[in-house]
Coordinates of C-alpha atoms and ligand atoms in Angstrom, one line a residue:
M1 CA 149.7 201.3 77.0
S2 CA 146.3 199.6 77.9
D3 CA 144.9 203.6 78.0
R4 CA 145.9 204.0 73.9
E5 CA 144.6 200.4 72.1
L6 CA 142.7 200.3 68.9
V7 CA 139.5 198.4 69.4
V8 CA 138.9 197.0 65.4
L9 CA 134.8 196.1 65.1
G10 CA 135.4 195.3 61.6
T11 CA 137.8 194.0 58.5
A12 CA 136.1 193.3 55.6
S13 CA 136.3 195.1 52.4
Q14 CA 133.4 195.4 50.4
A15 CA 131.6 193.2 51.2
P16 CA 131.1 191.3 54.3
T17 CA 131.9 187.8 55.1
R18 CA 130.9 185.4 58.4
S19 CA 133.6 185.9 60.5
R20 CA 134.2 189.9 59.3
N21 CA 131.8 192.9 59.5
H22 CA 132.6 195.7 57.4
N23 CA 135.4 198.4 58.5
G24 CA 135.4 200.2 61.5
Y25 CA 137.8 201.2 64.4
L26 CA 137.1 202.6 67.9
L27 CA 141.4 203.7 68.8
L28 CA 140.9 204.7 72.3
W29 CA 143.1 207.7 73.2
D30 CA 143.4 208.3 76.3
D31 CA 140.0 209.6 77.5
E32 CA 139.7 210.4 73.4
G33 CA 138.0 208.2 71.3
L34 CA 138.7 207.7 67.9
L35 CA 135.9 206.7 65.8
F36 CA 137.8 205.9 61.6
D37 CA 135.3 205.0 58.9
P38 CA 132.2 203.8 60.1
G39 CA 131.4 200.1 58.3
E40 CA 127.6 199.1 57.4
G41 CA 126.9 197.1 61.0
T42 CA 129.6 199.4 63.2
Q43 CA 126.8 200.0 66.0
R44 CA 126.4 197.0 66.7
Q45 CA 129.9 195.6 66.2
M46 CA 130.0 198.1 68.8
L47 CA 128.0 196.2 72.0
F48 CA 130.0 193.8 71.2
A49 CA 133.4 195.3 71.7
G50 CA 131.9 196.5 74.6
V51 CA 132.7 200.5 73.7
T52 CA 129.4 202.8 74.4
A53 CA 128.9 205.3 71.9
S54 CA 130.2 208.3 74.4
R55 CA 133.3 207.9 74.3
I56 CA 133.2 208.7 70.4
T57 CA 135.0 212.3 70.9
R58 CA 136.3 212.3 66.9
I59 CA 134.9 211.0 63.2
C60 CA 137.6 210.5 60.9
I61 CA 136.0 209.4 57.5
T62 CA 138.7 208.6 55.0
H63 CA 136.5 209.0 51.3
F64 CA 132.9 207.5 51.2
H65 CA 132.3 204.0 49.5
G66 CA 129.7 201.8 51.4
D67 CA 132.2 200.3 53.1
H68 CA 134.0 203.0 55.1
C69 CA 130.7 204.8 55.8
L70 CA 127.1 203.2 56.0
G71 CA 127.6 203.2 59.7
L72 CA 127.7 206.3 60.2
P73 CA 123.9 207.2 60.2
G74 CA 123.4 204.7 62.7
V75 CA 126.4 205.3 65.1
L76 CA 125.0 208.8 64.6
Q77 CA 122.1 208.3 65.9
R78 CA 122.8 205.8 68.2
M79 CA 124.7 209.2 70.5
S80 CA 121.4 210.6 69.8
L81 CA 119.8 208.0 72.0
D82 CA 122.2 208.0 74.3
R83 CA 121.9 212.2 74.9
V84 CA 126.5 212.5 73.8
P85 CA 126.8 215.4 75.9
H86 CA 130.2 216.6 74.4
A87 CA 131.2 218.1 71.1
V88 CA 132.1 216.2 68.1
D89 CA 134.5 216.5 65.5
A90 CA 133.8 214.7 62.3
C91 CA 136.5 214.8 59.1
F92 CA 135.7 213.7 55.6
P93 CA 136.6 214.7 52.1
A94 CA 135.3 217.9 51.9
Q95 CA 135.0 217.0 47.7
N96 CA 131.7 214.9 49.5
H97 CA 130.0 216.9 51.3
A98 CA 127.4 216.4 50.3
V99 CA 128.0 212.4 50.4
F100 CA 128.3 213.2 54.7
T101 CA 125.4 216.1 54.8
R102 CA 123.4 212.8 53.1
L103 CA 123.7 210.4 56.2
R104 CA 123.7 212.4 58.7
R105 CA 120.4 213.0 57.9
A106 CA 119.4 209.7 56.4
A107 CA 116.9 209.0 58.4
L108 CA 113.9 211.1 60.7
F109 CA 115.3 211.3 64.3
H110 CA 116.2 214.0 66.9
D111 CA 119.0 215.6 66.5
V112 CA 120.6 215.8 70.0
V113 CA 124.5 215.4 69.5
N114 CA 126.4 218.4 68.6
L115 CA 128.7 217.6 65.7
K116 CA 131.2 219.2 64.4
E117 CA 132.0 219.2 60.4
R118 CA 135.2 219.6 59.5
P119 CA 135.6 219.2 56.3
V120 CA 139.1 218.3 54.6
A121 CA 139.7 220.1 51.9
A122 CA 143.3 219.8 51.9
G123 CA 146.8 218.1 53.9
G124 CA 147.5 219.5 57.2
T125 CA 146.4 219.6 60.7
V126 CA 142.7 219.2 61.2
L127 CA 142.4 218.4 63.8
Q128 CA 144.1 219.9 67.3
A129 CA 143.6 218.6 70.7
A130 CA 145.1 219.7 73.7
K131 CA 147.6 216.9 73.5
F132 CA 148.2 215.3 70.1
R133 CA 147.2 217.0 66.6
V134 CA 146.1 214.9 64.1
E135 CA 147.0 214.9 60.1
A136 CA 145.0 214.2 57.0
Q137 CA 147.0 214.0 53.0
P138 CA 145.4 213.5 50.2
L139 CA 145.3 209.3 49.2
S140 CA 144.8 207.7 46.3
H141 CA 142.5 206.4 45.2
G142 CA 139.5 206.2 42.2
V143 CA 137.0 208.9 44.4
P144 CA 138.5 211.9 46.8
A145 CA 140.3 209.9 48.9
I146 CA 142.3 211.5 52.3
G147 CA 144.5 209.2 55.4
Y148 CA 145.4 210.5 58.7
R149 CA 147.7 210.4 62.0
L150 CA 147.6 211.3 65.0
V151 CA 150.7 212.8 66.2
E152 CA 151.5 213.3 70.3
A153 CA 153.1 216.4 70.8
D154 CA 157.1 215.4 72.5
G155 CA 157.1 215.6 76.5
R156 CA 159.8 215.2 79.5
R157 CA 160.0 211.8 81.0
M158 CA 160.6 212.7 85.0
L159 CA 163.7 210.4 86.3
P160 CA 163.2 208.4 89.6
D161 CA 166.6 208.5 90.4
E162 CA 167.6 212.1 89.7
L163 CA 164.8 214.0 91.1
A164 CA 165.7 212.1 94.9
E165 CA 169.5 213.4 94.5
V166 CA 168.3 216.9 95.3
G167 CA 165.6 216.5 96.9
I168 CA 162.2 217.7 94.9
T169 CA 159.4 215.1 95.9
G170 CA 155.6 215.0 96.4
P171 CA 154.2 218.4 95.0
D172 CA 157.2 219.7 93.8
I173 CA 157.5 217.6 91.1
G174 CA 154.3 218.8 88.8
R175 CA 155.5 222.6 89.4
L176 CA 158.7 221.7 88.4
Q177 CA 157.7 220.2 85.4
R178 CA 154.5 223.2 84.8
E179 CA 157.0 226.0 85.6
G180 CA 160.6 224.3 84.1
R181 CA 162.5 225.6 87.4
L182 CA 162.5 225.1 90.5
V183 CA 164.4 226.6 93.8
T184 CA 165.5 224.1 97.3
G185 CA 167.5 223.5 99.0
G186 CA 169.7 226.9 98.1
R187 CA 169.5 225.3 94.7
L188 CA 168.4 226.5 90.9
V189 CA 167.5 222.8 89.7
T190 CA 166.0 222.8 86.0
V191 CA 163.5 220.4 84.0
E192 CA 166.5 219.8 81.6
Q193 CA 168.5 218.5 85.1
V194 CA 165.6 216.3 86.3
S195 CA 163.9 214.2 83.0
E196 CA 165.0 212.7 79.6
P197 CA 163.5 214.0 76.5
R198 CA 160.2 211.9 75.8
R199 CA 159.1 211.4 72.2
G200 CA 155.4 211.5 71.6
Q201 CA 153.4 208.6 70.1
R202 CA 152.0 208.2 66.2
F203 CA 149.7 206.3 65.2
A204 CA 148.8 206.1 61.4
F205 CA 145.5 205.5 59.3
I206 CA 145.3 204.3 55.8
M207 CA 143.0 203.2 54.1
D208 CA 142.3 202.7 50.6
T209 CA 145.2 203.8 48.1
R210 CA 147.5 202.9 45.6
L211 CA 151.6 203.5 46.7
C212 CA 151.7 206.9 46.9
D213 CA 153.9 209.0 47.9
A214 CA 151.4 210.3 50.6
A215 CA 151.1 207.2 52.1
F216 CA 154.5 206.8 53.5
A217 CA 154.7 210.3 55.0
L218 CA 151.2 208.8 57.6
A219 CA 153.2 206.1 58.7
D220 CA 156.8 208.4 58.2
G221 CA 158.1 207.2 62.2
A222 CA 154.8 205.7 63.6
D223 CA 154.2 203.7 66.8
M224 CA 150.8 201.9 64.8
V225 CA 150.1 201.6 61.6
V226 CA 147.3 200.8 60.2
C227 CA 146.9 200.2 56.6
E228 CA 145.1 198.9 54.4
S229 CA 145.9 194.7 52.5
T230 CA 143.0 194.3 50.0
F231 CA 145.0 192.6 48.4
A232 CA 148.0 189.5 48.5
D233 CA 150.4 189.0 45.9
T234 CA 147.9 187.4 43.2
E235 CA 146.9 190.2 42.5
A236 CA 149.0 192.8 42.7
A237 CA 147.5 194.1 39.0
L238 CA 143.8 194.1 40.7
A239 CA 144.7 196.0 43.3
R240 CA 146.7 198.9 41.3
E241 CA 143.8 198.8 38.3
Y242 CA 142.0 199.5 41.5
G243 CA 143.6 201.9 43.9
H244 CA 144.1 199.3 47.1
L245 CA 147.2 197.5 48.1
T246 CA 149.0 194.6 48.5
A247 CA 150.3 193.1 52.1
R248 CA 153.3 193.2 50.7
Q249 CA 153.4 197.2 49.0
A250 CA 151.5 197.6 53.2
G251 CA 154.9 195.5 54.3
R252 CA 157.3 198.1 52.4
I253 CA 154.6 201.2 54.0
A254 CA 155.8 200.3 56.8
A255 CA 160.0 199.5 56.6
E256 CA 160.5 202.6 54.5
S257 CA 158.7 204.3 57.3
G258 CA 160.5 204.0 60.0
A259 CA 157.2 202.1 61.7
R260 CA 157.1 200.0 64.9
L261 CA 153.7 198.2 64.3
L262 CA 151.9 196.9 61.1
V263 CA 148.6 196.4 61.7
L264 CA 146.7 195.2 58.6
T265 CA 143.3 195.0 57.6
H266 CA 140.2 196.0 55.2
F267 CA 140.4 192.4 53.4
S268 CA 139.4 191.7 50.2
Q269 CA 136.1 189.0 51.0
R270 CA 138.1 186.1 48.9
Y271 CA 140.5 185.7 52.0
E272 CA 138.5 184.0 55.3
R273 CA 140.3 182.5 58.0
G274 CA 142.3 180.2 56.7
D275 CA 144.4 181.6 53.2
E276 CA 144.2 184.9 55.0
Q277 CA 147.2 184.1 56.6
Q278 CA 149.6 184.6 53.0
L279 CA 148.7 188.2 54.5
A280 CA 150.6 188.6 56.7
E281 CA 153.7 186.4 55.2
Q282 CA 153.1 188.4 52.2
A283 CA 153.8 192.1 54.3
A284 CA 156.3 190.5 56.8
T285 CA 159.2 190.1 53.7
A286 CA 159.0 193.6 53.7
F287 CA 159.0 194.4 56.6
G288 CA 160.8 193.3 59.9
G289 CA 158.8 194.6 63.1
P290 CA 155.8 192.7 65.4
V291 CA 152.7 192.8 61.4
V292 CA 149.2 191.8 63.2
L293 CA 146.2 190.2 60.5
A294 CA 143.4 192.2 62.1
H295 CA 139.7 189.7 63.4
D296 CA 137.3 191.7 64.3
L297 CA 136.9 192.1 67.7
D298 CA 140.5 192.5 68.2
R299 CA 141.6 195.1 70.9
V300 CA 145.3 195.7 69.8
S301 CA 147.0 197.9 72.2
M302 CA 149.5 200.9 71.1
P303 CA 153.1 199.3 71.4
S304 CA 155.1 200.7 74.3
R305 CA 157.1 204.2 74.3
H306 CA 159.9 204.2 72.5
P307 CA 163.1 204.3 75.1
Q308 CA 164.9 207.5 73.6
P309 CA 164.1 210.1 71.1
A310 CA 164.3 209.8 67.7
Ligands
ZN1 ZN1 137.4 202.1 48.7

């Protein structure tokens, strides 16, 4: 579904490299755009990716290490410059509200953005949109950190053959969907008779963390999981010490949570093009599904919907 895709703006942890900008991800979801972890340089990466500041409707920050947030001042000022007319929610760990405020006020500019601050103090639903909700869970890092997941409400898929059989066409299909039942040709038809359950799509965003229950909970049944995989197996001890995941652990999270597509990112600068393939291979030893090794400016489409409800 091309109107739901992840625009990868940057994929480096800690320090950028010649081929990787700091973190940054814009999830395009119908008419919404969720910006996750805008690292330094995000504004310019958006230009290269062909997405404008007005696409952003929500901002979700996992934690306030610089590689996940130093692009926020530039993005907010750009939104102001472009006179983005709609309200924009910003979620971030409540314990570091003061850091958010400093970033928001880092430079002098005429601020006209209608920004709604949504500090996240505990796990649970943090944003409720008409067709989806965003949930947060505290992760295990050296500083307050949260992961996010977007959960689309379940719906129903109309079945053309069944609709034709009972003679419902045109605007009557919409009426039946809205009202749940319709009398046609002297006969009552319910929406259940001519449709099947359609499971909502799910997207999970798991950044800096050790392996923890929350990571598995966020990825549960996700159609796409974006997961940090800072290190390869050889650096597993380092990952544990600094509160990060290895690629193999990211694979485990996807596998044990029943996820469908795993996107690896947030790589240590020690893995440049050429020796990064080992990360995908190590994740694939744990996860049998497709693994995408993210590169800057990649666009990763949400997988098509499950044919059956979970
Ligand atoms: Zn961090």
